Coordinates of C-alpha atoms in Angstrom, one line a residue:
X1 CA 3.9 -25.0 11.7
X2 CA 3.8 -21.0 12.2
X3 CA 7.1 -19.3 12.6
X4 CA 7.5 -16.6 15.5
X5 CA 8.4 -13.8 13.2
X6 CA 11.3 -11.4 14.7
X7 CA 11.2 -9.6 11.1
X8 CA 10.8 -6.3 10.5
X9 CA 7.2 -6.6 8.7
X10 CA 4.9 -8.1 8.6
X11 CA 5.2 -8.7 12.6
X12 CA 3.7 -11.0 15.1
X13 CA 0.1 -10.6 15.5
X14 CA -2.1 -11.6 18.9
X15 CA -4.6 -13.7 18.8
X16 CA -7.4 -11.6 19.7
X17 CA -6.6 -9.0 17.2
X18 CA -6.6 -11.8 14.6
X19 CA -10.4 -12.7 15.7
X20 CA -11.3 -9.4 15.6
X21 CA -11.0 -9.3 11.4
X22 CA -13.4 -12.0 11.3
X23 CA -16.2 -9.5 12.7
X24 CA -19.3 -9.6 10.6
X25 CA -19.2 -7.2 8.0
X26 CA -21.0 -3.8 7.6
X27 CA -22.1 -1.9 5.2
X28 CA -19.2 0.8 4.2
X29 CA -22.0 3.6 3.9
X30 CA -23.3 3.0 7.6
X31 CA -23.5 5.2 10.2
X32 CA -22.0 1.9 12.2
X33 CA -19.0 2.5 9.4
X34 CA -18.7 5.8 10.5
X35 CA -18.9 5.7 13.5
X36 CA -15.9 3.1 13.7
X37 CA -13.9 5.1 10.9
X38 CA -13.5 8.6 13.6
X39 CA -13.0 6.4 16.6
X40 CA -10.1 5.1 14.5
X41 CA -9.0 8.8 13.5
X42 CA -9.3 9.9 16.9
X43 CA -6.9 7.3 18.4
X44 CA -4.4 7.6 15.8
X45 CA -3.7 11.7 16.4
X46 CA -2.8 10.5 20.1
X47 CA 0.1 8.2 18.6
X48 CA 1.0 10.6 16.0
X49 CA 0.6 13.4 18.5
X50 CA -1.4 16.0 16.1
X51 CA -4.9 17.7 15.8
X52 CA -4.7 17.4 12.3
X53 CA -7.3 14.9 10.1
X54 CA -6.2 11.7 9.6
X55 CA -6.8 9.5 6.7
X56 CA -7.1 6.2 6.1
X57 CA -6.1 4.1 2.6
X58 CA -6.7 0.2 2.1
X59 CA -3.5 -0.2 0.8
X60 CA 0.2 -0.7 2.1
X61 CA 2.4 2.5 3.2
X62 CA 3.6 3.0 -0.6
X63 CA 0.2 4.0 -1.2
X64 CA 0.1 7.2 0.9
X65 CA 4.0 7.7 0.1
X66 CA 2.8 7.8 -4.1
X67 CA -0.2 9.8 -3.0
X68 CA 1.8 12.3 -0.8
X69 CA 4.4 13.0 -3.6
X70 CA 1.5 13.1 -6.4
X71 CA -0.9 15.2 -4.3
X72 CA 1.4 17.8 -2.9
X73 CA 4.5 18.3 -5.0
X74 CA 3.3 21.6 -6.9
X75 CA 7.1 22.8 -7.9
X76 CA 9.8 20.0 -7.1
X77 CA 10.1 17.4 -4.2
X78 CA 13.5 16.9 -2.8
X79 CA 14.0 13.4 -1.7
X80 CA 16.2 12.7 1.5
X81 CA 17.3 9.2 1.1
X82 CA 19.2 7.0 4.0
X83 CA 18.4 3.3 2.3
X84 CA 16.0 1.2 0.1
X85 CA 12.6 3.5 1.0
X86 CA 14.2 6.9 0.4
X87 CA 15.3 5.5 -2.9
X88 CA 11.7 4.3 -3.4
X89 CA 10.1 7.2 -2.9
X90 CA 12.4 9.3 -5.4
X91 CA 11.2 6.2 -7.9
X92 CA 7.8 7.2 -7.2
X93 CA 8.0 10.7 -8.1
X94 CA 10.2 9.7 -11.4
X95 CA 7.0 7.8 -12.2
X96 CA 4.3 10.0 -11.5
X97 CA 6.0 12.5 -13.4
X98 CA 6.7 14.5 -10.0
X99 CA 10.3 16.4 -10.8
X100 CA 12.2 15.8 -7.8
X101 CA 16.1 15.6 -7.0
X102 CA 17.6 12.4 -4.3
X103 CA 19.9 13.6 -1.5
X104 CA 21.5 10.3 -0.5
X105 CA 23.4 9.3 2.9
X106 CA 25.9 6.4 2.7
X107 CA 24.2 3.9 3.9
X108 CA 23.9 3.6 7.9
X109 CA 24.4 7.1 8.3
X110 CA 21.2 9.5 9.1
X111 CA 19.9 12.7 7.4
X112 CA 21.8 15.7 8.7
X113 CA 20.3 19.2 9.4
X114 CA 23.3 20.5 6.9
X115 CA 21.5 18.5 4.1
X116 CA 18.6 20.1 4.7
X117 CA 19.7 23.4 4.4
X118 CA 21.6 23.2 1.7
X119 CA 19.0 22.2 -0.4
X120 CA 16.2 24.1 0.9
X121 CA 18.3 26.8 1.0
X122 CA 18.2 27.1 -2.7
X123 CA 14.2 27.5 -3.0
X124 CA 13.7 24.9 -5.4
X125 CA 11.9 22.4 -3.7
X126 CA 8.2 22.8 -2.3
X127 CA 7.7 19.2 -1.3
X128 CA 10.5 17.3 1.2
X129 CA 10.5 13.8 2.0
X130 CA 12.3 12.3 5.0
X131 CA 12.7 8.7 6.0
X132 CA 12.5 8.7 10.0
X133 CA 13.0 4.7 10.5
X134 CA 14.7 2.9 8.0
X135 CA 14.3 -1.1 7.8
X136 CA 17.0 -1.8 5.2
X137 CA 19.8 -0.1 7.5
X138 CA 18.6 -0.3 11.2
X139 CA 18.5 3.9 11.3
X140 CA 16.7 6.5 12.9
X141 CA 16.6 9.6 12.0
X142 CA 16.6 12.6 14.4
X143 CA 13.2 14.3 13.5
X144 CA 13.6 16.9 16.0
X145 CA 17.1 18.3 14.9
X146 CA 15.7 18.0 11.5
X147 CA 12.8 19.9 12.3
X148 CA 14.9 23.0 13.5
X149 CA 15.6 23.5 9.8
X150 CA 12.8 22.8 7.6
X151 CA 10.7 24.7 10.2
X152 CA 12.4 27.9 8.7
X153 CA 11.0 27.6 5.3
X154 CA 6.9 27.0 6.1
X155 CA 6.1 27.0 2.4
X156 CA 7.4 23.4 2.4
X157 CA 5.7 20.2 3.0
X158 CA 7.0 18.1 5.0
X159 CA 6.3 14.3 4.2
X160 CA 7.6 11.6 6.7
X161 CA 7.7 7.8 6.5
X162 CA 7.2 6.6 10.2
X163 CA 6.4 3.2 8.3
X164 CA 8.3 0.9 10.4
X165 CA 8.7 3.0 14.0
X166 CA 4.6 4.6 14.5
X167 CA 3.1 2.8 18.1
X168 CA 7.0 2.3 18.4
X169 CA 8.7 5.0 19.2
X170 CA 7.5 8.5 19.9
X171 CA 6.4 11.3 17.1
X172 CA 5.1 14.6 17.7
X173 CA 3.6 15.9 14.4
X174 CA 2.7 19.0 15.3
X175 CA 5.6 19.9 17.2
X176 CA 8.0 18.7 14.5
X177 CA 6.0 20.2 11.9
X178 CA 5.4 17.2 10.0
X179 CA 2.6 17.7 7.2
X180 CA 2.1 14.5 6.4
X181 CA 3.3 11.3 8.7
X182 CA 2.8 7.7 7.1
X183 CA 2.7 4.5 8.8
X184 CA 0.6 1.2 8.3
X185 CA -0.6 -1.7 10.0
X186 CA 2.4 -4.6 9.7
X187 CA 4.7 -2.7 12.1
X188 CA 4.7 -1.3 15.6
X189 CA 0.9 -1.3 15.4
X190 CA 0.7 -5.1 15.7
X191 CA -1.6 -6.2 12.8
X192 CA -2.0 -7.6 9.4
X193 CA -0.6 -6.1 6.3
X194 CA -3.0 -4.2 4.1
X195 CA -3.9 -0.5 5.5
X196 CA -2.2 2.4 5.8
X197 CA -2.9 5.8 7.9
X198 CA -1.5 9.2 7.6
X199 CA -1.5 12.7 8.9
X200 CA -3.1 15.4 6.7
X201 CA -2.2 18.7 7.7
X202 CA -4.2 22.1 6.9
X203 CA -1.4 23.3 4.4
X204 CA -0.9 20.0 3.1
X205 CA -5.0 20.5 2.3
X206 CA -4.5 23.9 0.7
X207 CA -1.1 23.0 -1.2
X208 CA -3.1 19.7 -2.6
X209 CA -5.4 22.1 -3.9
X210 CA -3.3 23.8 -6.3
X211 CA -2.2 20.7 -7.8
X212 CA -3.9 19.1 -11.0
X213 CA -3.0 15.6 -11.8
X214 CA -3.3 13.8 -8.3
X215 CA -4.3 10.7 -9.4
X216 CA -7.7 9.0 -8.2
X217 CA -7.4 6.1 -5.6
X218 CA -4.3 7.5 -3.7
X219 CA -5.7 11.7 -4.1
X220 CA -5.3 12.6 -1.0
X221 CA -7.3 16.0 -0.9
X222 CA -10.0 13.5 -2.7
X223 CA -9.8 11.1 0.5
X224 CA -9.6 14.6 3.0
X225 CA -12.8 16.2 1.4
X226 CA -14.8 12.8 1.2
X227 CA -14.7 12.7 4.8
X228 CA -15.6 15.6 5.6
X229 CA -18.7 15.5 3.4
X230 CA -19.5 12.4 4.2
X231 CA -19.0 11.9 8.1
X232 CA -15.4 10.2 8.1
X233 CA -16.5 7.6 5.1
X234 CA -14.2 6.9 2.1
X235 CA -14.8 6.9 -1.8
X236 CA -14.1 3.5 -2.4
X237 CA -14.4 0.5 -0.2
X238 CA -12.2 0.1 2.9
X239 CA -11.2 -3.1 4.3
X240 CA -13.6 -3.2 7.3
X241 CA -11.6 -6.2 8.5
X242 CA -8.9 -4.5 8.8
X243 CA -10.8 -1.4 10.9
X244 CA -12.6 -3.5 13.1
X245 CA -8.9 -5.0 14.2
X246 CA -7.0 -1.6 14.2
X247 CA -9.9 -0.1 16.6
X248 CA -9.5 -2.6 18.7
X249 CA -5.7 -3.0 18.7
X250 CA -5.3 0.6 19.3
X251 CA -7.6 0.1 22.7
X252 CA -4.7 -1.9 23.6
X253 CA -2.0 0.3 22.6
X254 CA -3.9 3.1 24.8
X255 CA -4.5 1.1 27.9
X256 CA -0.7 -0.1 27.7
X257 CA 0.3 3.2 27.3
X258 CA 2.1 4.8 24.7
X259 CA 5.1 5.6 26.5
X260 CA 5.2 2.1 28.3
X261 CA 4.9 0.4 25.0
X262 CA 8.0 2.8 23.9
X263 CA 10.2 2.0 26.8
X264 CA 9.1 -1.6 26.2
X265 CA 10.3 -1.2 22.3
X266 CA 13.7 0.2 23.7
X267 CA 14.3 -2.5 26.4
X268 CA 14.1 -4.8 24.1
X269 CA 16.2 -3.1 21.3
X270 CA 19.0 -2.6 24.1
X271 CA 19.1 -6.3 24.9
X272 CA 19.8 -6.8 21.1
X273 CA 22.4 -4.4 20.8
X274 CA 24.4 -5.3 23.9
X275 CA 24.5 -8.8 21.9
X276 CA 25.3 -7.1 18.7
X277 CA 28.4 -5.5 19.9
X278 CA 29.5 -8.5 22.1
X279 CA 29.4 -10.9 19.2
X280 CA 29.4 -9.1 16.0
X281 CA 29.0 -4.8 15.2
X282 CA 26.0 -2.5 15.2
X283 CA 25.7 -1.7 11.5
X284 CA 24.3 2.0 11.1
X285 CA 26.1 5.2 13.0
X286 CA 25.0 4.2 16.5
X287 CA 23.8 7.3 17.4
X288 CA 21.1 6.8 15.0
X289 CA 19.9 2.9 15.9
X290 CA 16.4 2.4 15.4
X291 CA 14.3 1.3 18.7
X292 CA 11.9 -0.9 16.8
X293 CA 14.9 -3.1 15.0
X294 CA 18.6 -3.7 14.9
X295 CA 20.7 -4.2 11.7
X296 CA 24.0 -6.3 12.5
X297 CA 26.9 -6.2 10.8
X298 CA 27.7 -9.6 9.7
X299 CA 31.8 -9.7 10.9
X300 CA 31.7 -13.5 11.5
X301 CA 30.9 -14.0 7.9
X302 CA 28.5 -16.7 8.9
X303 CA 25.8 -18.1 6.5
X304 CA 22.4 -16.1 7.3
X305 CA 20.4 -18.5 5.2
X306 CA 21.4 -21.8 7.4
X307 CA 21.1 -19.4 10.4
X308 CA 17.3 -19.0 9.2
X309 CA 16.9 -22.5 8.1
X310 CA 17.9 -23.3 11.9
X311 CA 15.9 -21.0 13.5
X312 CA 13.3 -22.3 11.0
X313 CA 13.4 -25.6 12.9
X314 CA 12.6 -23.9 16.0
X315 CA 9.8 -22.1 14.4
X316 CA 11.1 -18.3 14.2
X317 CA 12.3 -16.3 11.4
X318 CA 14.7 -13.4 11.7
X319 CA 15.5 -11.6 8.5
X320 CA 18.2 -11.2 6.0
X321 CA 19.8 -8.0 5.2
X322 CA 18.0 -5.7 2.5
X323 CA 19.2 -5.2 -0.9
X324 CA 22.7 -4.9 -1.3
X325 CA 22.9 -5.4 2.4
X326 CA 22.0 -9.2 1.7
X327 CA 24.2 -11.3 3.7
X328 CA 26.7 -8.4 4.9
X329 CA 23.7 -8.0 7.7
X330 CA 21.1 -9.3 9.2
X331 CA 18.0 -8.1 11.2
X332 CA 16.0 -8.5 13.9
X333 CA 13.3 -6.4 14.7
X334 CA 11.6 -6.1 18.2
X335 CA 8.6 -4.4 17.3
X336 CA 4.6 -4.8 18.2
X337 CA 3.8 -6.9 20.9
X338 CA 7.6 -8.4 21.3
X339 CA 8.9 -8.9 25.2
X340 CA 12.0 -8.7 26.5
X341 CA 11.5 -12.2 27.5
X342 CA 11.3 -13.5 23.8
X343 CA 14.0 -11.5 23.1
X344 CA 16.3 -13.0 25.2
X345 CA 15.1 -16.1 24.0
X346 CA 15.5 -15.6 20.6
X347 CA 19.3 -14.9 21.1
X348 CA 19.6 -17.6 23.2
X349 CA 18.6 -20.2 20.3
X350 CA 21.0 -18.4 18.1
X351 CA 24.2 -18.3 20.2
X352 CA 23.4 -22.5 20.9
X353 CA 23.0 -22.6 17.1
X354 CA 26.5 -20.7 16.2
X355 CA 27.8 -21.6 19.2
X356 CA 28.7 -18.3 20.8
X357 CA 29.2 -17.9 24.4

């Protein structure tokens, strides 16, 4: 029996966007394949609010994170870290050889503006990396404050994971600045694991450019000058499946309306955290909660596994907290297609199963 999944990743996915992966394939060096590929591009610089190119990798988000650090770190990257995917990213880099230093926050707190100028300040670092909505923590950073600084040093490039918040909440990429802004299907977009998309700015193109050992599959100059030779198709073979569904879905997206589908994310992250604070705490700073999931602080010490084997009963999952989180927190993520109606639900079952008012 399938479990409603209220975690953050992969998320709930409709029906009809499920039918449309099982569209007939075409051939990957078609003019239909092309033509599919831009209409894809072209929808995805309205969510990520830019009019730069946008590429596409048949892989998860860690793909275009590797390839972002690997393909544009010419000097040193300087990793901002608020949780488990800032600290991935610095891994990254210390495995492709990137040199790169990690600027962590305590866990639950955000990125600060003074962090950033400290160690931009220095002129070390050609290459940041910021973390706007992490899962492991329930956090948000504050792109646009944080864009105030790095703005001030334009020989930097500016790499963002909107991973777990793009089709969610709101992102202006050319406004902020942002070079190259990473998200992929699982999340607020509402489909299957297994592609990622990103932002590819003109500087990132010309920075890439000056850097030798990029790698092959995730080369991200190698992906941006493919399509432009070869009318928006890729070097190696995308999942069409996956295309076909994220066309589609973003049709959706569009028609709802990108700002009706964010006030829909923060209705329902609202009813969540007015629960959070009546029966347990709000883990992160709560000035930085994310809108497309909340990370609870576990004060009632109760067991998070036989809350999830209970739920499990009633077909829906929530999630455990991340890492060393596990059991301190858990998490449930209103993201995608989620109502406010199956949020309330949700919480319902849970306060009958622990028996809070």
């Amino acid at each position: 029996m399938h479990k409603r999944l209220f975690i953050p990743g992969p998320v709930e996915v409709s029906e009809d966007v499920l039918q449309k992966m099982a569209t007939p394939q075409i051939g990957h060096r078609s003019k239909e394949a092309s033509a599919l590929q831009r209409s894809i591009s072209d929808k995805m610089r309205k969510v990520f609010n830019t009019k730069e190119e946008i590429l596409l990798s048949t892989s998860s988000g860690s793909g275009l994170m590797e390839g972002a650090v690997r393909s544009c770190t010419a000097k040193r990257a300087a990793v901002f870290s608020v949780g488990a995917f800032g600290k991935r990213w610095f891994e990254m880099c210390t495995a492709n050889g990137v040199p790169a230093d990690k600027f962590d926050s305590e866990w639950g707190q955000p990125t600060t503006p003074q962090m950033l100028e400290e160690a931009l300040s220095t002129g070390k670092y050609d290459l940041i990396t910021i973390t706007m909505n992490e899962t492991s923590t329930g956090l948000m950073n504050n792109m646009e404050a944080l864009s105030s600084i790095y703005k001030k040093y334009p020989e930097v490039i500016v790499c963002v994971d909107s991973v777990s918040n793009a089709a969610g909440t709101v992102i202006k990429v050319d406004e902020w600045g942002i070079d190259i802004c990473i998200t992929s299907t699982q999340k607020c977009l509402g489909l299957p694991a297994g592609m990622a998309i990103c932002t590819f700015s003109k500087k990132a193109v010309e920075r890439a450019k000056q850097v030798t050992n990029r790698g092959v599959y995730f080369d991200l100059l190698g992906l941006y000058d493919y399509i432009q030779k070869k009318d928006y198709q890729y070097p190696s073979t995308p999942s069409l499946s996956h295309m076909f569904a994220l066309d589609y879905q973003l049709d959706k997206i569009l028609e709802e309306g990108l700002e009706n589908r964010y006030s829909r994310h923060i209705a329902c992250a609202e009813i969540v955290r007015a629960w959070a604070r009546k029966n347990f705490e709000i883990f992160p700073d709560e000035k930085f909660m994310s809108n497309t999931l909340t990370c609870v602080k576990n004060t009632r010490e109760i067991d998070i596994s036989d809350l999830n084997k209970k739920l499990g009963e009633k077909n829906i999952v929530i999630s455990n907290g991340y890492g060393k989180l596990k059991d301190k927190t858990f998490r449930i993520a209103h993201m995608a297609e989620t109502t406010t109606q199956e949020i309330t639900n949700l919480l319902e079952i849970i306060n009958e199963i622990l028996m809070l008012k």
